[in-house]
Every structure is written in C-alpha cells, then in structure tokens.
Coordinates of C-alpha atoms in Angstrom, one line a residue:
M805 CA 106.4 94.3 97.1
I806 CA 104.9 95.8 94.0
T807 CA 107.5 96.9 91.4
E808 CA 105.9 96.3 87.9
R809 CA 104.2 99.1 86.0
F810 CA 102.3 96.6 83.9
H811 CA 100.1 93.8 85.2
I812 CA 97.3 91.8 83.8
A813 CA 94.0 91.7 85.6
V814 CA 93.0 88.0 85.1
P815 CA 89.6 86.5 84.9
T816 CA 88.4 83.8 87.4
A817 CA 87.5 80.5 85.7
F818 CA 84.1 79.0 86.5
N819 CA 82.6 75.6 85.5
E820 CA 79.3 75.4 83.5
D821 CA 77.4 75.2 86.9
E822 CA 79.2 78.5 87.8
S823 CA 81.3 76.7 90.5
L824 CA 84.8 78.0 91.0
N825 CA 87.5 76.3 88.8
I826 CA 90.9 77.0 90.4
N827 CA 92.9 74.8 88.1
L828 CA 91.8 76.7 85.0
T829 CA 92.4 80.0 86.7
L830 CA 96.0 79.0 87.6
T831 CA 96.5 77.5 84.1
H832 CA 95.7 80.8 82.6
I833 CA 98.1 82.6 84.9
E834 CA 100.8 80.0 84.0
N835 CA 100.2 80.7 80.3
L836 CA 100.8 84.4 80.9
Y837 CA 104.0 83.6 82.8
K838 CA 105.1 81.5 79.8
N839 CA 104.6 84.7 77.7
S840 CA 107.0 86.6 79.9
I841 CA 104.4 88.4 81.9
K842 CA 105.8 89.3 85.3
S843 CA 102.8 90.5 87.2
V844 CA 99.1 89.5 87.5
M845 CA 96.2 90.8 89.5
V846 CA 93.8 88.2 90.8
C847 CA 90.3 88.6 92.2
G848 CA 89.6 92.0 90.9
S849 CA 86.7 93.4 88.7
T850 CA 87.9 91.3 85.7
G851 CA 88.0 88.3 88.1
E852 CA 84.3 88.9 88.9
Q853 CA 85.3 89.7 92.5
H854 CA 81.9 90.5 93.9
S855 CA 80.4 87.2 92.7
L856 CA 82.9 85.3 94.9
S857 CA 82.1 84.3 98.4
L858 CA 84.7 84.9 101.2
D859 CA 85.4 81.2 101.3
E860 CA 86.0 81.1 97.5
K861 CA 88.4 84.1 97.7
I862 CA 90.4 82.3 100.5
E863 CA 90.4 79.1 98.4
L864 CA 91.8 81.0 95.5
L865 CA 94.3 82.8 97.7
N866 CA 95.5 79.5 99.1
A867 CA 95.8 77.9 95.7
L868 CA 97.9 80.8 94.4
E869 CA 100.1 80.6 97.5
N870 CA 100.8 76.9 97.0
S871 CA 101.6 77.3 93.3
Y872 CA 105.2 77.5 92.1
L873 CA 104.2 80.8 90.4
I874 CA 104.2 82.4 93.9
D875 CA 108.0 82.8 93.7
E876 CA 108.1 83.5 90.0
M877 CA 105.7 86.4 89.5
E878 CA 104.4 89.6 91.2
R879 CA 101.0 88.6 92.5
I880 CA 98.4 91.3 93.4
F881 CA 95.2 90.2 95.1
G882 CA 92.0 92.1 95.1
V883 CA 90.4 93.1 98.4
S884 CA 86.9 94.6 98.4
S885 CA 83.6 93.8 100.0
I886 CA 80.2 95.2 100.8
R887 CA 81.1 94.2 104.3
E888 CA 84.2 95.6 105.9
K889 CA 84.5 92.7 108.3
E890 CA 85.0 90.3 105.4
A891 CA 87.5 92.5 103.6
V892 CA 89.5 92.9 106.8
Y893 CA 89.5 89.1 107.4
L894 CA 90.7 88.5 103.9
A895 CA 93.4 91.1 104.3
E896 CA 94.6 89.4 107.5
K897 CA 94.8 86.1 105.6
I898 CA 96.8 87.8 102.8
S899 CA 99.3 89.2 105.4
K900 CA 100.5 85.6 106.1
T901 CA 101.2 84.8 102.4
K902 CA 103.8 85.7 99.8
I903 CA 101.3 87.8 97.9
S904 CA 103.1 91.0 96.6
G905 CA 100.4 93.4 97.4
I906 CA 96.7 94.2 97.3
L907 CA 94.3 96.1 95.1
L908 CA 92.0 97.8 97.6
G909 CA 88.6 98.5 96.2
F910 CA 85.6 100.2 97.8
S911 CA 82.3 98.7 98.7
P912 CA 79.7 98.6 95.9
Y913 CA 76.2 99.9 96.1
I914 CA 76.1 101.1 99.7
L915 CA 77.6 104.6 99.0
P916 CA 79.7 105.1 102.1
S917 CA 80.7 108.7 103.1
Q918 CA 84.3 109.8 102.3
H919 CA 85.1 109.5 106.1
E920 CA 83.7 106.0 106.3
A921 CA 85.6 104.9 103.2
I922 CA 88.9 106.2 104.6
I923 CA 88.4 104.3 107.8
Y924 CA 87.5 101.2 105.8
A925 CA 90.6 101.5 103.7
N926 CA 92.9 102.1 106.6
N927 CA 91.5 99.1 108.5
I928 CA 92.2 96.8 105.6
I929 CA 95.7 98.2 105.0
E930 CA 96.6 97.7 108.6
K931 CA 95.6 94.1 108.5
A932 CA 97.2 93.3 105.1
N933 CA 100.5 95.0 105.9
K934 CA 101.4 94.7 102.2
D935 CA 102.0 97.2 99.4
V936 CA 98.6 98.7 98.3
I937 CA 97.1 100.0 95.1
I938 CA 94.0 102.1 95.8
Y939 CA 91.2 101.3 93.3
N940 CA 88.7 104.0 92.6
N941 CA 86.0 102.9 90.2
P942 CA 82.8 104.9 90.6
G943 CA 81.3 103.4 87.4
R944 CA 81.2 100.0 89.1
T945 CA 80.7 100.8 92.8
G946 CA 78.7 104.1 92.7
F947 CA 81.3 105.6 95.1
D948 CA 83.8 108.1 94.0
L949 CA 86.9 108.7 96.2
T950 CA 87.6 112.5 96.1
T951 CA 91.1 114.0 95.6
D952 CA 91.2 115.2 99.2
S953 CA 90.4 111.6 100.4
I954 CA 93.1 110.2 98.2
K955 CA 95.6 112.7 99.6
E956 CA 94.5 111.7 103.2
L957 CA 95.1 108.0 102.4
L958 CA 98.4 108.7 100.8
K959 CA 99.8 109.6 104.2
N960 CA 100.1 105.8 104.6
R961 CA 103.4 104.7 103.1
L962 CA 102.1 101.3 102.3
I963 CA 100.1 102.8 99.5
V964 CA 102.3 102.7 96.3
G965 CA 99.7 103.2 93.6
L966 CA 96.3 104.4 92.5
K967 CA 94.1 102.7 89.9
E968 CA 91.8 105.5 88.8
A969 CA 88.8 104.5 86.7
G970 CA 86.8 107.6 87.4
N971 CA 87.9 111.1 86.5
P972 CA 91.4 110.9 84.8
Q973 CA 92.0 114.6 85.5
K974 CA 92.6 113.7 89.1
I975 CA 96.0 112.3 88.2
N976 CA 97.4 115.5 86.9
Q977 CA 96.3 117.3 90.0
L978 CA 97.7 114.7 92.3
K979 CA 101.0 114.6 90.5
K980 CA 101.5 118.3 90.9
E981 CA 101.2 118.0 94.7
M982 CA 103.1 114.7 95.2
K983 CA 106.8 114.4 96.0
N984 CA 107.0 110.6 95.3
N985 CA 108.1 110.2 91.7
N986 CA 108.0 106.4 92.1
F987 CA 104.2 106.3 92.7
Y988 CA 102.2 104.1 90.3
F989 CA 99.2 105.7 88.5
Y990 CA 97.3 102.8 86.9
A991 CA 94.9 103.1 84.0
G992 CA 92.2 100.5 84.2
G993 CA 92.1 98.8 80.8
E994 CA 93.3 100.0 77.4
V995 CA 90.6 102.4 76.4
N996 CA 92.0 105.9 75.7
L997 CA 95.4 104.7 77.1
A998 CA 97.5 107.1 75.0
E999 CA 95.5 110.1 76.2
K1000 CA 95.7 108.9 79.8
I1001 CA 99.5 108.5 79.7
K1002 CA 99.6 112.1 78.4
L1003 CA 97.6 113.1 81.5
G1004 CA 100.2 111.4 83.8
F1005 CA 99.2 107.8 84.1
N1006 CA 102.4 105.7 84.2
S1007 CA 101.1 102.1 84.7
L1008 CA 98.5 99.8 83.3
S1009 CA 96.1 97.2 84.8
S1010 CA 95.5 95.4 81.5
M1011 CA 92.5 93.5 80.4
C1012 CA 93.3 92.9 76.7
G1013 CA 96.6 91.4 77.8
N1014 CA 94.8 88.2 78.7
I1015 CA 94.3 87.6 75.0
E1016 CA 97.5 89.1 73.5
P1017 CA 99.9 89.5 76.4
I1018 CA 103.1 90.4 74.5
L1019 CA 101.4 92.6 72.0
V1020 CA 99.6 94.7 74.7
R1021 CA 102.6 94.9 77.0
N1022 CA 104.8 96.2 74.1
Y1023 CA 102.0 98.7 73.2
F1024 CA 102.0 100.0 76.7
N1025 CA 105.8 100.2 76.9
S1026 CA 105.9 102.1 73.6
L1027 CA 103.4 104.7 75.0
Y1028 CA 105.1 105.0 78.3
E1029 CA 108.5 105.4 76.8
N1030 CA 107.2 107.6 74.0
S1031 CA 108.6 105.3 71.4
S1032 CA 107.0 104.2 68.1
T1033 CA 104.8 101.1 67.6
Q1034 CA 104.9 99.3 64.3
D1035 CA 101.9 100.1 62.2
N1036 CA 100.8 96.5 61.9
D1037 CA 101.0 96.0 65.7
L1038 CA 99.2 99.2 66.4
K1039 CA 96.4 98.1 64.0
K1040 CA 96.1 94.8 65.9
V1041 CA 95.9 96.5 69.3
K1042 CA 93.2 98.9 68.1
I1043 CA 91.1 96.1 66.7
L1044 CA 91.5 94.1 69.9
I1045 CA 90.6 97.0 72.2
E1046 CA 87.5 97.7 70.1
E1047 CA 86.4 94.1 70.1
V1048 CA 86.9 93.6 73.9
F1049 CA 85.3 96.8 75.0
K1050 CA 82.3 97.1 72.6
T1051 CA 80.2 94.9 74.9
S1052 CA 80.8 93.3 78.3
P1053 CA 84.7 93.1 78.4
I1054 CA 84.8 90.2 80.9
S1055 CA 82.4 88.1 78.8
K1056 CA 84.3 89.0 75.6
I1057 CA 87.7 88.1 77.1
K1058 CA 86.4 84.7 78.2
H1059 CA 84.7 84.1 74.8
I1060 CA 87.9 84.8 72.9
L1061 CA 90.1 82.8 75.2
N1062 CA 87.7 79.8 75.0
K1063 CA 87.5 80.1 71.2
N1064 CA 91.3 80.1 71.1
K1065 CA 91.4 76.9 73.2
N1066 CA 92.7 78.7 76.2
T1067 CA 89.9 77.5 78.3
I1068 CA 88.8 79.8 81.0
G1069 CA 85.2 78.7 81.6
V1070 CA 82.0 80.7 81.8
C1071 CA 81.0 83.9 83.5
R1072 CA 78.5 84.0 86.4
K1073 CA 75.2 85.2 85.1
P1074 CA 73.9 87.7 84.2
L1075 CA 77.3 88.1 82.7
G1076 CA 77.4 86.0 79.6
N1077 CA 73.7 85.9 79.0

C-alpha cells in the first residue's frame, strides 16, 4: 500500500564492467532509511530501468524482498518494458512480494496508440494487484498519455497516483474533475517544484534526495504545507538542484555520491561518458 507523499527514486548500482551490483544498491537504500526516509522507488528512470534485463529486474526484486528493509519502508518498484509480455511477467512476480506498489511506465520508442497503452496498463495492473502510480514521461518515452486516457485508467481503483513529467497543466484539469482528494500527483524531480505545487502537485518523486535526503524532504514539506524554509537551507537546495540537473542527472547523482564516499558505482554507457 502506498501512503507516503515523498519518495526517493534511487539509482541502481553497477560495477566497473557495468554488471549489476545489488549489494551497493541495497546499501544506498539502507543509508536513506538511516536518514529517516520512509519510501523509495526502485528500478525507475533514475534506476536506469531500461538498461536492465528482465532477469536483472527480478534479481533486484528478490534481493529487496529478502532485505530487512522490506518491512521497514514503503517500497515502490518500477514496471515498464518495450515488450508488454515482460512487463506483465514482472508484475506477476511483484504480486507475490511485500512490495508496496508499482510505478507503471509506458513503453519507450515504439509509440503505442492511446488505446494500446490503456490495454498495456490494465494488463499490468491486473497481474500486479498492487497500488499503482501511473508514470507519464513523454520526454523519455516519446509517448504522451492524454488527459482522456488518464481519466479512463483512473476507473481502476488500484491507481492511487500519477507521476506527470509531461504537461504540468494536466494536473489542474484532472483535479477539477476528480472526487478523490487522497490522490497523489507526483512531480518528477525538483525542477520548478514550487510552481508545480501551485498547479496542484501534492507529492514528490525525488532525485536530489539521494544526495541530501533530509534537506530535500524538508524543502518539499515546506512547499506542500506552505510554510517557510530557512534562507540557508533554501540556498543549499537551489544550488543542489542546479548542480544535479544542469547535465545528465543520473550521472551527476552517482558522481556526487561516489565523491562523498557513498559508493553507488558507474552508469551504463552512454550515460557517464
């Protein structure tokens, strides 16, 4: 069950030969837990999801399931594939775990129709049988889920949130028509977060929180609760956001973590070139 408005989208650790390093991935999640972070999202865009094979995703899922953290944190697992068959298979595996919910992304590159995407999503949701956050990120996938398609999917009560990385104006339109006041509208990353919250976003899928978890969580809470942030902390957050997002954010996050001795390994090239 998904109950947290703030989660951190964690990177996946890879060795120098680009093989999967599960231990470092779990160690990073454990460090976030020690910093009072209550929710993480694994195997999403920040986790270089589409570089992972199905076997690697299942290996990561099993490791998370067998970690003591499974009972201590809210755990969201990314499900998306260029092949629906693989996404459905992963969803079925997730259904048998203690994973809290899934982040359901759409197939990159192939540009499905809206009708095809709705069927894809419903088939995954049926197999996962978990709380679902729909993830619309046309900048990464090339596919943009329309407002009408979102409304069609929201007929499924397992969908508890929407992570909208496309047109933020969709949120205001959807909120006017929705009766569910407990629905989570996630901003993807910290860029323009204050403006997005004014538009109706009420949750954050954080990237910068990998580096400064407490600082970024407090910054989000202050925006969401419309309370003030200390000038010094606000300055730190703005510097961090600018540093992370001025180039490839995934590469920059790993670079900073490694420099700070919080080893998270390399990216899979071309990221990190």
